[in-house]
mmCIF file of C-alpha atoms in Angstrom:
data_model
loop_
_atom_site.group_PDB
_atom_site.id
_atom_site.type_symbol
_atom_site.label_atom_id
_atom_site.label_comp_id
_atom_site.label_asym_id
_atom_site.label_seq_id
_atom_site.Cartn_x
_atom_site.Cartn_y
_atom_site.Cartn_z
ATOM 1 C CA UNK A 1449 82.819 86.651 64.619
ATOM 2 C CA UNK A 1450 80.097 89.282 66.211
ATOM 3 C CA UNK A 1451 78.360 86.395 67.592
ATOM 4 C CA UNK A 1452 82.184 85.657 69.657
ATOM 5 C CA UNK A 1453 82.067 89.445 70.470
ATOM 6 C CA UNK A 1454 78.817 89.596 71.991
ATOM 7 C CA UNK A 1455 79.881 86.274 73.768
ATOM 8 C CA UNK A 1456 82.893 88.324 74.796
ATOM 9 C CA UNK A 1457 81.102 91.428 76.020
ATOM 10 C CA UNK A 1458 77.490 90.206 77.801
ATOM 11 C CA UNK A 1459 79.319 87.064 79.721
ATOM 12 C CA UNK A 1460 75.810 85.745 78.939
ATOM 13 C CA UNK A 1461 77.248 81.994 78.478
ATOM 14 C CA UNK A 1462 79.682 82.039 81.255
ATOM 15 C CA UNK A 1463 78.752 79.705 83.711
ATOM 16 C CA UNK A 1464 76.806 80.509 86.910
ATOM 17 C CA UNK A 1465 79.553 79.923 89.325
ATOM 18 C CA UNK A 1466 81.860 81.464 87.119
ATOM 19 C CA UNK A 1467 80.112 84.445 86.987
ATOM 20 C CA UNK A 1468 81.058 87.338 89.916
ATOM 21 C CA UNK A 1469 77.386 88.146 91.356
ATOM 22 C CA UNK A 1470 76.134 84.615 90.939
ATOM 23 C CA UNK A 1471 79.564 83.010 92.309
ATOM 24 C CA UNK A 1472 79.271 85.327 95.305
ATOM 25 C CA UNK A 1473 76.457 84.107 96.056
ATOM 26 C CA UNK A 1474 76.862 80.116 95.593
ATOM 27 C CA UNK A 1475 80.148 80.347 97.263
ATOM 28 C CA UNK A 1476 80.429 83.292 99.589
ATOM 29 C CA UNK A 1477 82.423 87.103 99.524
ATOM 30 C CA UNK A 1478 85.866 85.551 99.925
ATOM 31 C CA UNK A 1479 85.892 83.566 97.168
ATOM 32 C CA UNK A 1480 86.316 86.229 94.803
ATOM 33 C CA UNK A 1481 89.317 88.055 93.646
ATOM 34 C CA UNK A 1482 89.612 91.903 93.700
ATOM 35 C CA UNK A 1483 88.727 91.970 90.213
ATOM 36 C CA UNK A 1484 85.668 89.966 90.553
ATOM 37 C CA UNK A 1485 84.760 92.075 93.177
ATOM 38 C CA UNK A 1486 84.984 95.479 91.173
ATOM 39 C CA UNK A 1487 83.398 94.108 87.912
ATOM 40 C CA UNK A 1488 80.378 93.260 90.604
ATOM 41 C CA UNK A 1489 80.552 97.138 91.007
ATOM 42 C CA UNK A 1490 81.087 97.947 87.591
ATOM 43 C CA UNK A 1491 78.355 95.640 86.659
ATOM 44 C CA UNK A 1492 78.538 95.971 82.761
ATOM 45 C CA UNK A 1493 81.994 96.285 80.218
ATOM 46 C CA UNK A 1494 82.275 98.396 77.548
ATOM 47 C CA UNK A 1495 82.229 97.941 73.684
ATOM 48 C CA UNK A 1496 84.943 95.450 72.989
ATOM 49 C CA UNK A 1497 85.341 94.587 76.442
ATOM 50 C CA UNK A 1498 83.537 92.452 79.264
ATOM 51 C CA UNK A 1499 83.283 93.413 82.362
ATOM 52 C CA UNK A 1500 85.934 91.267 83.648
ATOM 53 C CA UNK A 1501 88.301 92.383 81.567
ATOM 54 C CA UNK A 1502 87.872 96.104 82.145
ATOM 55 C CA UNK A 1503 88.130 95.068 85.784
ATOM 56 C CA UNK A 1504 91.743 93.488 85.593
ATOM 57 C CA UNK A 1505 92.513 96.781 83.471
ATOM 58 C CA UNK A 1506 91.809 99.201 85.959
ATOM 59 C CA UNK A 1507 93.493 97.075 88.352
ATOM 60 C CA UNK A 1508 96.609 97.168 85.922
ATOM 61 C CA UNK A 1509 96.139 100.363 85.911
ATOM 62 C CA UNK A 1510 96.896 100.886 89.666
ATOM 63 C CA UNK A 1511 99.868 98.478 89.859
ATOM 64 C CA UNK A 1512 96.944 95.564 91.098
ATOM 65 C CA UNK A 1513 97.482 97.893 94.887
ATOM 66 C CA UNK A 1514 93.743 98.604 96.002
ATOM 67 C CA UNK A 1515 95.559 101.078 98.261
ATOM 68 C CA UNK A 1516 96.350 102.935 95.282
ATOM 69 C CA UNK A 1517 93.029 102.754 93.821
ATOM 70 C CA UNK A 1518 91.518 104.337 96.677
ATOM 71 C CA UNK A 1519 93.220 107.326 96.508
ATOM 72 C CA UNK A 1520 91.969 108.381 93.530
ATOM 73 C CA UNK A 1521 89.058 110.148 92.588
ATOM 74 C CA UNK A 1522 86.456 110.011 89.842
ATOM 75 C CA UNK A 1523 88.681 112.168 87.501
ATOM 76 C CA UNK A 1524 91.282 110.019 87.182
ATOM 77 C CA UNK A 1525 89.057 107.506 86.963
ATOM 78 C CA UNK A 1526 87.993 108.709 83.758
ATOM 79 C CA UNK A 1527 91.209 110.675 82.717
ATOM 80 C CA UNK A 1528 92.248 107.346 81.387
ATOM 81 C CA UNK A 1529 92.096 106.532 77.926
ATOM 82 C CA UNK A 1530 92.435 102.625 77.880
ATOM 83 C CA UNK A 1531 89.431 102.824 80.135
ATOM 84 C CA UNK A 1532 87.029 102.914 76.955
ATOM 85 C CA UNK A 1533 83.267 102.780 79.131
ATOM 86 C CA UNK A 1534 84.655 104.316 82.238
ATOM 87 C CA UNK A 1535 81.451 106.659 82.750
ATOM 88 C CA UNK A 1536 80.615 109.027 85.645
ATOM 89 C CA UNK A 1537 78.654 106.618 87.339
ATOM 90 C CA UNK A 1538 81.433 104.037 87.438
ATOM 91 C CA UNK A 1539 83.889 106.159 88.635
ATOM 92 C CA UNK A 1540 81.613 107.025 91.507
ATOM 93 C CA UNK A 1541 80.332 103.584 92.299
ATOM 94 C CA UNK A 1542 83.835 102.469 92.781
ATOM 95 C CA UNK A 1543 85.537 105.959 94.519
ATOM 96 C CA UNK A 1544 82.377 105.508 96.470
ATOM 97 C CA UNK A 1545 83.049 101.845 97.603
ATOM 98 C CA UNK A 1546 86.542 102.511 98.172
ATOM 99 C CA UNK A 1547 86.144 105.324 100.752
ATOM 100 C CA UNK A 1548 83.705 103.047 102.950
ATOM 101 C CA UNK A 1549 86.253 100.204 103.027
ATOM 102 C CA UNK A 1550 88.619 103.092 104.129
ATOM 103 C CA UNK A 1551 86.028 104.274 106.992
ATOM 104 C CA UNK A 1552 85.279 101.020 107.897
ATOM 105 C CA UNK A 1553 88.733 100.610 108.977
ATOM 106 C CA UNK A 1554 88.585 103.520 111.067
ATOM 107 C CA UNK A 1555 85.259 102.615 112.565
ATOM 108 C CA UNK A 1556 86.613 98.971 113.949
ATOM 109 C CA UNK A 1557 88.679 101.219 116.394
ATOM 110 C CA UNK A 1558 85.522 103.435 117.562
ATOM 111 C CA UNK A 1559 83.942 101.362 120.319
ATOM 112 C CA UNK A 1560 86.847 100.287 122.052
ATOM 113 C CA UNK A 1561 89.590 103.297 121.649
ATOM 114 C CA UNK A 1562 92.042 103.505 124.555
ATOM 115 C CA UNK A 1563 94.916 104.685 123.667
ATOM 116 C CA UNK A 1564 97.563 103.392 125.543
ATOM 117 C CA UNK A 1565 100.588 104.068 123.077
ATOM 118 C CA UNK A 1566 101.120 105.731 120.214
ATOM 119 C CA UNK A 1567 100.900 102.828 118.015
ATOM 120 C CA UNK A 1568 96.961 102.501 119.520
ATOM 121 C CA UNK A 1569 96.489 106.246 117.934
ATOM 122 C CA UNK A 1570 98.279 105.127 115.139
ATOM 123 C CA UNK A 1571 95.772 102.285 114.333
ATOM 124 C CA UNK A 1572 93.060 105.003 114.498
ATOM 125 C CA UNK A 1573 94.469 107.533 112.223
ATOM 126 C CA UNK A 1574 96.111 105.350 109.913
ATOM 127 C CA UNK A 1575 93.099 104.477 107.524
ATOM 128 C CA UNK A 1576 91.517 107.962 107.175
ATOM 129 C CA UNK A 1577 94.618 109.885 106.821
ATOM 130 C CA UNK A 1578 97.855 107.783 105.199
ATOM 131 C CA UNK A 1579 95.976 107.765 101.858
ATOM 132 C CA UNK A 1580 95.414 111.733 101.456
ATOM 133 C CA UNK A 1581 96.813 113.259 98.858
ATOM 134 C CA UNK A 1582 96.617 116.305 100.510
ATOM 135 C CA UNK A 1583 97.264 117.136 103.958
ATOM 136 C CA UNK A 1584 95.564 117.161 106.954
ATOM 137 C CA UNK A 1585 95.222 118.200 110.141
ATOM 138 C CA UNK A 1586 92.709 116.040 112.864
ATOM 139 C CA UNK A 1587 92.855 115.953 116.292
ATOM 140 C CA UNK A 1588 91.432 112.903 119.047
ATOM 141 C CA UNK A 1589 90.162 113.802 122.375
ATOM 142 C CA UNK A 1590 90.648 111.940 125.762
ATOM 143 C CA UNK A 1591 88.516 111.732 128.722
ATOM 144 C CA UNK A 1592 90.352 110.574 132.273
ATOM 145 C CA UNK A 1593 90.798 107.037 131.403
ATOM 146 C CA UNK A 1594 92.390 107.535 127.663
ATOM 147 C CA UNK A 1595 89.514 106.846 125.736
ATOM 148 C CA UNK A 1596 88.536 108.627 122.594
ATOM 149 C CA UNK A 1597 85.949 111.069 123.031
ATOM 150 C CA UNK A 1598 86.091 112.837 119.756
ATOM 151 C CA UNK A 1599 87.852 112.487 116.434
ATOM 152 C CA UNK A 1600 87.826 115.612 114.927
ATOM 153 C CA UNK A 1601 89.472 116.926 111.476
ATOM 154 C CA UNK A 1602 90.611 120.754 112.595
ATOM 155 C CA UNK A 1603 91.844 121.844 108.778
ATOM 156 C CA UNK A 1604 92.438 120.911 105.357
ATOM 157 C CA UNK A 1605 95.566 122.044 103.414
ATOM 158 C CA UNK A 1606 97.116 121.628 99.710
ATOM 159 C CA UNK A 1607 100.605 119.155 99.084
ATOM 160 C CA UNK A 1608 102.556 120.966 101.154
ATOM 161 C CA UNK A 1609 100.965 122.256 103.986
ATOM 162 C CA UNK A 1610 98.111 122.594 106.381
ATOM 163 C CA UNK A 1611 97.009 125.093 109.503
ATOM 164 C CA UNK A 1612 96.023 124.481 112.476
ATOM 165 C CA UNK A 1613 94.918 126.796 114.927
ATOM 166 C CA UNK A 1614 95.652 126.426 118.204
ATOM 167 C CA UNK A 1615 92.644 128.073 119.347
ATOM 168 C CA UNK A 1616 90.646 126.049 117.734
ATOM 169 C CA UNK A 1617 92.067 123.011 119.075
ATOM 170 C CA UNK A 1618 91.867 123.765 122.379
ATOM 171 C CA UNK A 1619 88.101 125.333 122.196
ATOM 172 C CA UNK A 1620 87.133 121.990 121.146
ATOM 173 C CA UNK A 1621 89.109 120.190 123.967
ATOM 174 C CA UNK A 1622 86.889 122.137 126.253
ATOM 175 C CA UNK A 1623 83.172 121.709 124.333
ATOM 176 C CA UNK A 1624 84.415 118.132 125.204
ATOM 177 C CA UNK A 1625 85.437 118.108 128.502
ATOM 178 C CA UNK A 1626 88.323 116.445 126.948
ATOM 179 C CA UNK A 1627 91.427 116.101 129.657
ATOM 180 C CA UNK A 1628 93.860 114.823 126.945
ATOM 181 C CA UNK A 1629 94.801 115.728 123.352
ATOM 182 C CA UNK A 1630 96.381 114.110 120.415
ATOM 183 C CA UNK A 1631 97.142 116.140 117.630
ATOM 184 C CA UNK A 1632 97.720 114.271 113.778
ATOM 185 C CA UNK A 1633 98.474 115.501 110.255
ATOM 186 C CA UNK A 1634 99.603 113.392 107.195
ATOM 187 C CA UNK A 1635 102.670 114.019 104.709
ATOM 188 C CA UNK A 1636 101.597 112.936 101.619
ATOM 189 C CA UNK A 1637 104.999 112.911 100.396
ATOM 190 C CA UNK A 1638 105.727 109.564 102.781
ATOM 191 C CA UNK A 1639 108.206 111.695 104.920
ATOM 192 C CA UNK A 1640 107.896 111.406 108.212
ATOM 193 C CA UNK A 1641 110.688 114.110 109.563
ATOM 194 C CA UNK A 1642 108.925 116.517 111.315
ATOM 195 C CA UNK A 1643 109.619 120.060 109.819
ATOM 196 C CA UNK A 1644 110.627 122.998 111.926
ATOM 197 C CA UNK A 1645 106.836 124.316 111.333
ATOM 198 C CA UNK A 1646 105.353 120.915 112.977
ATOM 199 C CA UNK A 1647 108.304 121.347 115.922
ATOM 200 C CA UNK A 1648 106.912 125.239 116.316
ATOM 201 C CA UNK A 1649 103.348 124.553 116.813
ATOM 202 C CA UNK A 1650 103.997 121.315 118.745
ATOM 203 C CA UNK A 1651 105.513 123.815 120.972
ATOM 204 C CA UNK A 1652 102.663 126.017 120.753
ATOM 205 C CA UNK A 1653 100.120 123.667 121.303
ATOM 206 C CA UNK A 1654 101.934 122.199 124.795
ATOM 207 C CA UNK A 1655 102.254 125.582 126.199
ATOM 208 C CA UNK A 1656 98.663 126.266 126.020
ATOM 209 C CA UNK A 1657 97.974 122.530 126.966
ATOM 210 C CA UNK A 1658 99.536 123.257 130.275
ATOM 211 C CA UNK A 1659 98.051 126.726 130.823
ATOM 212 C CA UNK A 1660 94.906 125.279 130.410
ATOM 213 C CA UNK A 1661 95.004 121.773 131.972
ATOM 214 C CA UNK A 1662 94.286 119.679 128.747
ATOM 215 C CA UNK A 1663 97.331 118.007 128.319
ATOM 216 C CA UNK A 1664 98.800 117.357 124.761
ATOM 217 C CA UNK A 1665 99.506 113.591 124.663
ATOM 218 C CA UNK A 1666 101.296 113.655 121.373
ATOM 219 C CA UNK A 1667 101.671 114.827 117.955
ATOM 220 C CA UNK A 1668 101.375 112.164 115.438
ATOM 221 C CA UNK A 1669 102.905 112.408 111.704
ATOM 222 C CA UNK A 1670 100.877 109.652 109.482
ATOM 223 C CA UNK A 1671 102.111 108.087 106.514
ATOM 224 C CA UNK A 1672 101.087 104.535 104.462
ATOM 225 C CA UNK A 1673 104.030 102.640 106.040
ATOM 226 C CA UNK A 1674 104.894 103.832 109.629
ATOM 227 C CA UNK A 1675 104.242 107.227 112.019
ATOM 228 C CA UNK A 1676 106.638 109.646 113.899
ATOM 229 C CA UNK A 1677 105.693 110.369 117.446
ATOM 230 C CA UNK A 1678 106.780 113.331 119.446
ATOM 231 C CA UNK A 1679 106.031 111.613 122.684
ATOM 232 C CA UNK A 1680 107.801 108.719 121.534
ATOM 233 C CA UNK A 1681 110.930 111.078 120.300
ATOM 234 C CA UNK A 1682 111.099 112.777 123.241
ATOM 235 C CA UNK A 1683 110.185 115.794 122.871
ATOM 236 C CA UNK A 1684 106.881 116.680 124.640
#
């Protein structure tokens, strides 16, 4: 019976293809499911439990949605009791992993961002910010011909709300030499009705646009499934 535990636990008699690091290599990256993938980061179980199966158990955990796994954070990571082995350094291997997959999303856009609609600023915002659980506010800068200059978060905010200053905004704009701006924040929530708070400083932030000749492009609301544009809405 121990010696089927220990069997169980070290994976020592799996078989080499069967086997996440060794099958990675012998047959390439996309071979391997998700789970394979974050036992590889994992790299050891815990008592009573390989590493494969605490794998498919955080995965359970999240609903088997990666997207969901990488918005948490190394807390509740280890908040979880059927996690038996989930130390520190776990949880920050795999919160760690999971943000660069998010930036590398972002990063495809970098080289070759001209935004042409707002679905193109879309595509840029969409990986760092639809995942937040909190919101926040981030602003992309234009030269002449619509590409993106600077990507800049302006503030950070709780649930509910964040500030931005308009000041701010526009002070960067001009460090830049930035001719265009596109202002962005996330609702957490999903919703993607603009409050009469967003409406107010869109309004702001348009007036001093045109008093100092950086014109505000749009104002983007992010969410996981879709956006709300004020250019697109009209009301720019």
């Amino acid at each position: 019976m121990d010696d089927l535990i220990e069997q169980s636990y070290t994976m020592k008699n799996w078989a080499e293809e069967d086997k996440p690091r060794e099958k990675l290599l012998l047959k390439g990256k996309h071979t391997l499911s998700d789970a394979e993938l974050i036992a590889i980061l994992l790299r050891t179980g815990s008592q009573g439990l390989n590493v494969m199966d605490l794998s498919k158990r955080l995965l359970h955990l999240a609903d088997n949605d990666l997207n969901e796994l990488g918005r948490w954070n190394a807390n509740d990571y280890l908040r979880h009791k059927t996690l038996k082995g989930m130390g520190q350094t776990k949880a920050i291997t795999l919160v760690a992993a999971l943000e660069l997959g998010r930036r590398r999303q972002g990063a495809a856009f970098k080289q070759r961002a001209q935004i042409k609609s707002s679905r193109d600023a879309y595509a840029i915002l969409q990986p760092m910010m639809a995942d937040l659980t909190e919101e926040q506010f981030r602003m992309l800068l234009l030269n002449q011909a619509n590409k993106v200059i600077a990507n800049e978060i302006i503030s950070l905010g709780g649930r509910a709300a964040t500030v931005a200053d308009v000041r701010v905004i526009f002070r960067q704009a001009i460090l830049a030499n930035a001719v265009g701006v596109i202002v962005a924040h996330n609702h957490p929530s999903g919703q993607l009705k603009p409050s009469q708070s967003d409406i107010d400083l869109t309004r702001k932030l348009k007036q001093a646009g045109d008093i100092m000749e950086i014109k505000l492009l749009d104002h983007i609301i992010v969410a996981e499934q879709g956006f709300y544009s004020f250019a697109d809405e009209g009301m720019l």
